[in-house]
Short mmCIF file of C-alpha atoms and ligand atoms in Angstrom, two decimals:
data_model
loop_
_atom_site.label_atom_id
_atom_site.label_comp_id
_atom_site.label_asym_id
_atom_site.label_seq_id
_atom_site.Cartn_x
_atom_site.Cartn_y
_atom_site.Cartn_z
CA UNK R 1 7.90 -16.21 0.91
CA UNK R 2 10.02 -15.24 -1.93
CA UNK R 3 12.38 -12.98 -1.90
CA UNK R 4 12.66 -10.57 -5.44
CA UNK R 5 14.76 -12.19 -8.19
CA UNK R 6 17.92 -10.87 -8.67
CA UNK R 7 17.73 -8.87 -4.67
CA UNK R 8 21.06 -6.95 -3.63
CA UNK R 9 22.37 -6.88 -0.93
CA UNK R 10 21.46 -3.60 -0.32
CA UNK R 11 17.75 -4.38 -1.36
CA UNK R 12 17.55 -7.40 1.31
CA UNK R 13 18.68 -5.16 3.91
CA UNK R 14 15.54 -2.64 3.78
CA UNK R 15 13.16 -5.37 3.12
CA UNK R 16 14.54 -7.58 5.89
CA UNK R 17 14.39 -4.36 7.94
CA UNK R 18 10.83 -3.24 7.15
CA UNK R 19 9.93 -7.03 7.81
CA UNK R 20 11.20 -7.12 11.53
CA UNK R 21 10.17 -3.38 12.15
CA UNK R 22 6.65 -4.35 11.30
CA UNK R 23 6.78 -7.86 12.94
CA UNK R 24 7.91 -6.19 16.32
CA UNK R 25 5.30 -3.04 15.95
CA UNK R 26 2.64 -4.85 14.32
CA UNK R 27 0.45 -5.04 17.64
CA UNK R 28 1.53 -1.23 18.54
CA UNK R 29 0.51 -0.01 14.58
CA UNK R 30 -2.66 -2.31 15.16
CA UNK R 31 -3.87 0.01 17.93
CA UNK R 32 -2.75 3.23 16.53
CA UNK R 33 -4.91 2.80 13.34
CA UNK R 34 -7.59 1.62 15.01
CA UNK R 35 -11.25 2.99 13.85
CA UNK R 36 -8.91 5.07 11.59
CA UNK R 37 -11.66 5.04 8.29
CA UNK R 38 -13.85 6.06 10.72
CA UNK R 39 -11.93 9.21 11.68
CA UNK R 40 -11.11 10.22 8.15
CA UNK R 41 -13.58 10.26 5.01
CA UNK R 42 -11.70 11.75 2.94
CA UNK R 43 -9.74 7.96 3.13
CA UNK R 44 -12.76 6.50 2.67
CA UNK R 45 -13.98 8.28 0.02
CA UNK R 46 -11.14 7.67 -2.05
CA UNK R 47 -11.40 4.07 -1.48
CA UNK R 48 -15.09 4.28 -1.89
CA UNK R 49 -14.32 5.74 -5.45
CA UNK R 50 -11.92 2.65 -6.02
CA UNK R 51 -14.75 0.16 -5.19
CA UNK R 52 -17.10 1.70 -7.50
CA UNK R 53 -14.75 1.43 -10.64
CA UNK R 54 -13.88 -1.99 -10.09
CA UNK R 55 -17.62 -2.93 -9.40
CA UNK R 56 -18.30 -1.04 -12.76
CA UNK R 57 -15.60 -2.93 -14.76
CA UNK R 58 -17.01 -5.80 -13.39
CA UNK R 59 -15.43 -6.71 -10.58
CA UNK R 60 -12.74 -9.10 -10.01
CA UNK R 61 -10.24 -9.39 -7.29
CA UNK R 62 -8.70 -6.40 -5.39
CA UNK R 63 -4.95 -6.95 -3.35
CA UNK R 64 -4.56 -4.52 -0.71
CA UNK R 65 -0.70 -4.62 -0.81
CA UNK R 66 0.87 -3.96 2.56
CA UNK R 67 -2.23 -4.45 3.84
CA UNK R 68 -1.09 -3.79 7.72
CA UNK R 69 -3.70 -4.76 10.14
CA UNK R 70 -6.37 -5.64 7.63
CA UNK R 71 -8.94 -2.64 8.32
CA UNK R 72 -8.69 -1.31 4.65
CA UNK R 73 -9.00 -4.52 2.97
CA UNK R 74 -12.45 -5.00 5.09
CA UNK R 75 -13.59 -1.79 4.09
CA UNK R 76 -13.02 -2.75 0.40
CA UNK R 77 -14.68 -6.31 0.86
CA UNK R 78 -17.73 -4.54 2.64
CA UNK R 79 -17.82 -1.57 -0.50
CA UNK R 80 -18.60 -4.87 -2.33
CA UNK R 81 -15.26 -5.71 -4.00
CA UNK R 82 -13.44 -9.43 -3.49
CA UNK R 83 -10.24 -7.83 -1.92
CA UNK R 84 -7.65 -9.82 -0.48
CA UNK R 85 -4.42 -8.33 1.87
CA UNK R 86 -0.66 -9.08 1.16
CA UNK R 87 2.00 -8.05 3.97
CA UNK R 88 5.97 -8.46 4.40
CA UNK R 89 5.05 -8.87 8.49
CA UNK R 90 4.06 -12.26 9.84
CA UNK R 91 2.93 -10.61 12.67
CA UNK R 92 0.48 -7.79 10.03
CA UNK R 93 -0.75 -10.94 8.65
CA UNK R 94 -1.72 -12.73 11.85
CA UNK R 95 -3.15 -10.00 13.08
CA UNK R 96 -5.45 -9.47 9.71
CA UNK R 97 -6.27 -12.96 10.12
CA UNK R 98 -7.21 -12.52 13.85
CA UNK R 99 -9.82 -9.34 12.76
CA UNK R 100 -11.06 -10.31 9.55
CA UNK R 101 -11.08 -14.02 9.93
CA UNK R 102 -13.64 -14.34 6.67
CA UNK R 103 -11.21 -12.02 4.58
CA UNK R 104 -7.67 -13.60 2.95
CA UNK R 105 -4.27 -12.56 4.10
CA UNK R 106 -0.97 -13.99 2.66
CA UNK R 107 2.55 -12.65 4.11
CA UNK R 108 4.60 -11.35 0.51
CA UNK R 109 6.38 -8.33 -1.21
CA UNK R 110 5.36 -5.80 -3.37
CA UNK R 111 8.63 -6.38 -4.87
CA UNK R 112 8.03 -9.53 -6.35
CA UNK R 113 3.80 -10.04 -5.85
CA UNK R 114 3.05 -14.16 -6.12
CA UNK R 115 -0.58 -13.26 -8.36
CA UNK R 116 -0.36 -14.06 -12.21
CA UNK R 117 -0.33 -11.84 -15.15
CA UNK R 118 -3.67 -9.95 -15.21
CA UNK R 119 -5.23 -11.64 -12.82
CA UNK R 120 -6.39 -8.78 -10.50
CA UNK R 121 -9.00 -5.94 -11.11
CA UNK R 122 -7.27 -3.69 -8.48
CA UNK R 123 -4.74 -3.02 -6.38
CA UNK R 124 -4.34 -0.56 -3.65
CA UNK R 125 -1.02 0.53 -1.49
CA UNK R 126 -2.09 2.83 0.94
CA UNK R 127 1.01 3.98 2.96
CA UNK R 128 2.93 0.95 2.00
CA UNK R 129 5.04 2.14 -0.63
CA UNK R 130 6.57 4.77 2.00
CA UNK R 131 9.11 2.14 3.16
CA UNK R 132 9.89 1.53 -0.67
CA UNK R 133 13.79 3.00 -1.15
CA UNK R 134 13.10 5.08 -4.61
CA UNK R 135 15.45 2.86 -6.94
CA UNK R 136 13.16 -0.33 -6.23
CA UNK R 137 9.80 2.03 -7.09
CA UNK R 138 9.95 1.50 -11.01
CA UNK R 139 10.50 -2.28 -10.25
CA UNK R 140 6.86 -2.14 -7.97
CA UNK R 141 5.01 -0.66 -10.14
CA UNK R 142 6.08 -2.53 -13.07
CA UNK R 143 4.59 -5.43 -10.56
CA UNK R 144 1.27 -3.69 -10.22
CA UNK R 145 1.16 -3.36 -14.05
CA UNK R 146 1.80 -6.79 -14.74
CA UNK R 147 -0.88 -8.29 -12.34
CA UNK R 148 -3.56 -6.33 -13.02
CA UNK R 149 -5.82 -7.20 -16.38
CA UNK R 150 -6.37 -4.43 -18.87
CA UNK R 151 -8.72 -2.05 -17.73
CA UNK R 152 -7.70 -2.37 -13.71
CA UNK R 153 -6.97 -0.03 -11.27
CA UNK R 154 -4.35 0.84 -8.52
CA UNK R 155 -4.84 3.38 -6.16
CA UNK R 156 -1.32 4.62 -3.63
CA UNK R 157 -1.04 6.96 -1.04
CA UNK R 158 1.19 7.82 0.72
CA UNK R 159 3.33 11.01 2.91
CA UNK R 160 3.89 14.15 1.02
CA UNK R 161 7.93 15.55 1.03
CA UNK R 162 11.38 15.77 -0.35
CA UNK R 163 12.95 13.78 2.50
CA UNK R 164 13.67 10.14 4.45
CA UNK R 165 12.82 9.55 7.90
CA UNK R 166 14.65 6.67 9.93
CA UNK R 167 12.15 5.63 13.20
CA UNK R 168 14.45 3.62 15.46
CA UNK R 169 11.61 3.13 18.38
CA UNK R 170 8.16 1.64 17.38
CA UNK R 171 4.41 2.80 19.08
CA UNK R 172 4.85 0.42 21.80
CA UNK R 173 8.55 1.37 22.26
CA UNK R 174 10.39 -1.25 21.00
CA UNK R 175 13.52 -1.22 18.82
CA UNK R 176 12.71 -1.07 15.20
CA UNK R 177 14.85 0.38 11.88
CA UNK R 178 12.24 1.76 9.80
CA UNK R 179 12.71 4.63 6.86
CA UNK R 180 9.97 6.12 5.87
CA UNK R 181 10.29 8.14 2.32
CA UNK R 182 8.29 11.00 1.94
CA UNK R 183 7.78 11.96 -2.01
CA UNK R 184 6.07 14.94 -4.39
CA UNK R 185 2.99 13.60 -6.13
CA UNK R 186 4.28 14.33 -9.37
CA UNK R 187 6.79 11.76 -8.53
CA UNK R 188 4.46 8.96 -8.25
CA UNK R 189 2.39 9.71 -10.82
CA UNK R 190 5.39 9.78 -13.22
CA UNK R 191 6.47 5.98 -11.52
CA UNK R 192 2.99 5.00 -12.88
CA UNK R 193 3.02 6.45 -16.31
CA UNK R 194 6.52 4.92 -16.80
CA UNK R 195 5.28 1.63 -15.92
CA UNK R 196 2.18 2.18 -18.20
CA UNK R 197 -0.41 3.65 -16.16
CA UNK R 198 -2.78 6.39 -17.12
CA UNK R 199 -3.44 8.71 -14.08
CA UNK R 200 -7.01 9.13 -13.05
CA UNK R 201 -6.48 11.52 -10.39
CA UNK R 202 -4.65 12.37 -8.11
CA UNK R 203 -5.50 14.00 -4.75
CA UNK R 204 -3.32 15.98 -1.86
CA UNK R 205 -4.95 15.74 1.65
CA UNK R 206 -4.04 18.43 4.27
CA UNK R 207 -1.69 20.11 2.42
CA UNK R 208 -1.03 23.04 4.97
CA UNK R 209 -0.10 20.00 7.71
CA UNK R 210 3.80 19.20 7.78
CA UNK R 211 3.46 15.97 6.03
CA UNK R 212 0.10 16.03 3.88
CA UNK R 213 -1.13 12.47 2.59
CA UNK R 214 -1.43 12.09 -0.95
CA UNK R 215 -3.43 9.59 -3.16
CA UNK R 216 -2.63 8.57 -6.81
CA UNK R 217 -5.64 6.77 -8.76
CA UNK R 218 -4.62 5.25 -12.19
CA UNK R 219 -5.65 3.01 -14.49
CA UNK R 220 -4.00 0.34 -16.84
CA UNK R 221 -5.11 0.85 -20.34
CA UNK R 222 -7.24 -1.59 -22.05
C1 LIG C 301 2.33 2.25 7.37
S1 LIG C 301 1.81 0.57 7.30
C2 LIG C 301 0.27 0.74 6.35
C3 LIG C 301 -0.69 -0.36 6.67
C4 LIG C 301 -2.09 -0.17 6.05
N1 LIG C 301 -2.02 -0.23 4.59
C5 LIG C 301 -2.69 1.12 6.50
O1 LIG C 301 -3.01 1.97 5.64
O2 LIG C 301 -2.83 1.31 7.72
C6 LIG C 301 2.89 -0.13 6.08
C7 LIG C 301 2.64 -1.61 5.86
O3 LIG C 301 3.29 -1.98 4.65
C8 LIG C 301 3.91 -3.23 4.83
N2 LIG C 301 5.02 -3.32 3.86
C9 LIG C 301 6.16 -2.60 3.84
N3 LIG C 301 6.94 -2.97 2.82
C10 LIG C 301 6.25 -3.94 2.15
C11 LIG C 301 6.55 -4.76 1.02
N4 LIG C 301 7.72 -4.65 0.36
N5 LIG C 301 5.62 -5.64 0.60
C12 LIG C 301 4.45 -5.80 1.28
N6 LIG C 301 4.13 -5.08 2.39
C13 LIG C 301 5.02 -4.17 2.82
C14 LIG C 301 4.37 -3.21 6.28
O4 LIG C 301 4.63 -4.50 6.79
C15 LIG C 301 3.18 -2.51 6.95
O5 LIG C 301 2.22 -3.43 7.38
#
């Protein structure tokens, strides 16, 4: 895999980090999530939604970007869409593959995606972006942008805050180094528009919990 033109040191760090976090998790976030659409609708609602407007553009391919253990990218293949998964984690990917062994996985970054210029008809990043250090967030959307054709759309979510969490022990208790950066909406959105975007929606789940979820639907114009 490559690593993003031009990466600092500082960059490498967090990547390499979030890499061997999720490699030595993967099997512990595997069970955590598991059934998780299931549990929440208004998830699968949203990505319901998603399906619908890339069927009604006319469908195309779909990357689930930091795909994890695969489940969301099968729910997009079964809402009818051709969506494919992209993780930093070996171990993410291998499990995906395990799962899903019809759907495609490929191990990459967001921060430099392998697809061509408008080649995609959607992308979603659901609670991928979280491990994203804010200075490297224009430079991934500007990625999203450029892959997906005129008319595509990209739908994030992620945790709702003003503040970065560092996780130094993983679900199955293992050692990992993991931030997690919790952001306002508005903040996203305005990531999106600056790369292009026009914002669709966007959508605040639980807000009275301690960390709500959020999700951002937007479309590239064309
Ligand atoms: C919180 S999990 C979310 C997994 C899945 N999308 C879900 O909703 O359950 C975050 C995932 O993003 C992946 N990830 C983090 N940084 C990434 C990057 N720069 N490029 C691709 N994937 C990344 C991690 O390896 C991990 O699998």
């Amino acid at each position: 895999m490559r690593e993003p033109n031009g990466a600092s040191g500082r960059s490498s760090t967090w990547l390499a980090e979030t890499r061997s976090s999720y490699d030595s998790d993967a099997a512990g976030y595997a069970e955590e999530v598991q059934g998780f659409l299931e549990t929440h609708p208004h998830l699968r609602a949203h990505l319901d939604l998603f399906a619908e407007l890339v069927r009604r553009d006319g469908g195309g391919q779909v990357a689930d970007i930091g795909c994890g253990p695969g489940y969301v990218t099968a729910h997009l293949h079964d809402s009818g869409v051709e969506a494919f998964g992209i993780d930093l984690s070996a171990e993410m990917v291998a499990i995906a593959r395990r799962d899903y062994p019809g759907l495609r996985f490929e191990e990459g970054t967001m921060t430099h995606l392998e697809a061509g210029d408008r080649s995609l008809a959607g992308v979603v990043a659901f609670w991928s972006t979280i491990h994203v250090p804010d200075e490297a967030m224009p430079g991934v959307v500007a990625q999203f942008h450029r892959v997906l054709r005129p008319g595509g759309h990209v739908l994030v979510g992620f945790k709702v805050g003003d503040w970065t969490r560092h996780s130094s022990t993983g679900y199955t208790g293992a050692p990992i180094s993991l931030d997690t950066h919790l952001r306002q909406t508005r903040t996203v959105s305005d990531w999106l528009r600056g790369a292009g975007f026009l914002i669709e929606s966007e959508s605040i789940l639980r807000p009275d919990d301690e960390v709500p979820g959020a999700l951002v639907l937007a479309r590239k114009p064309g």
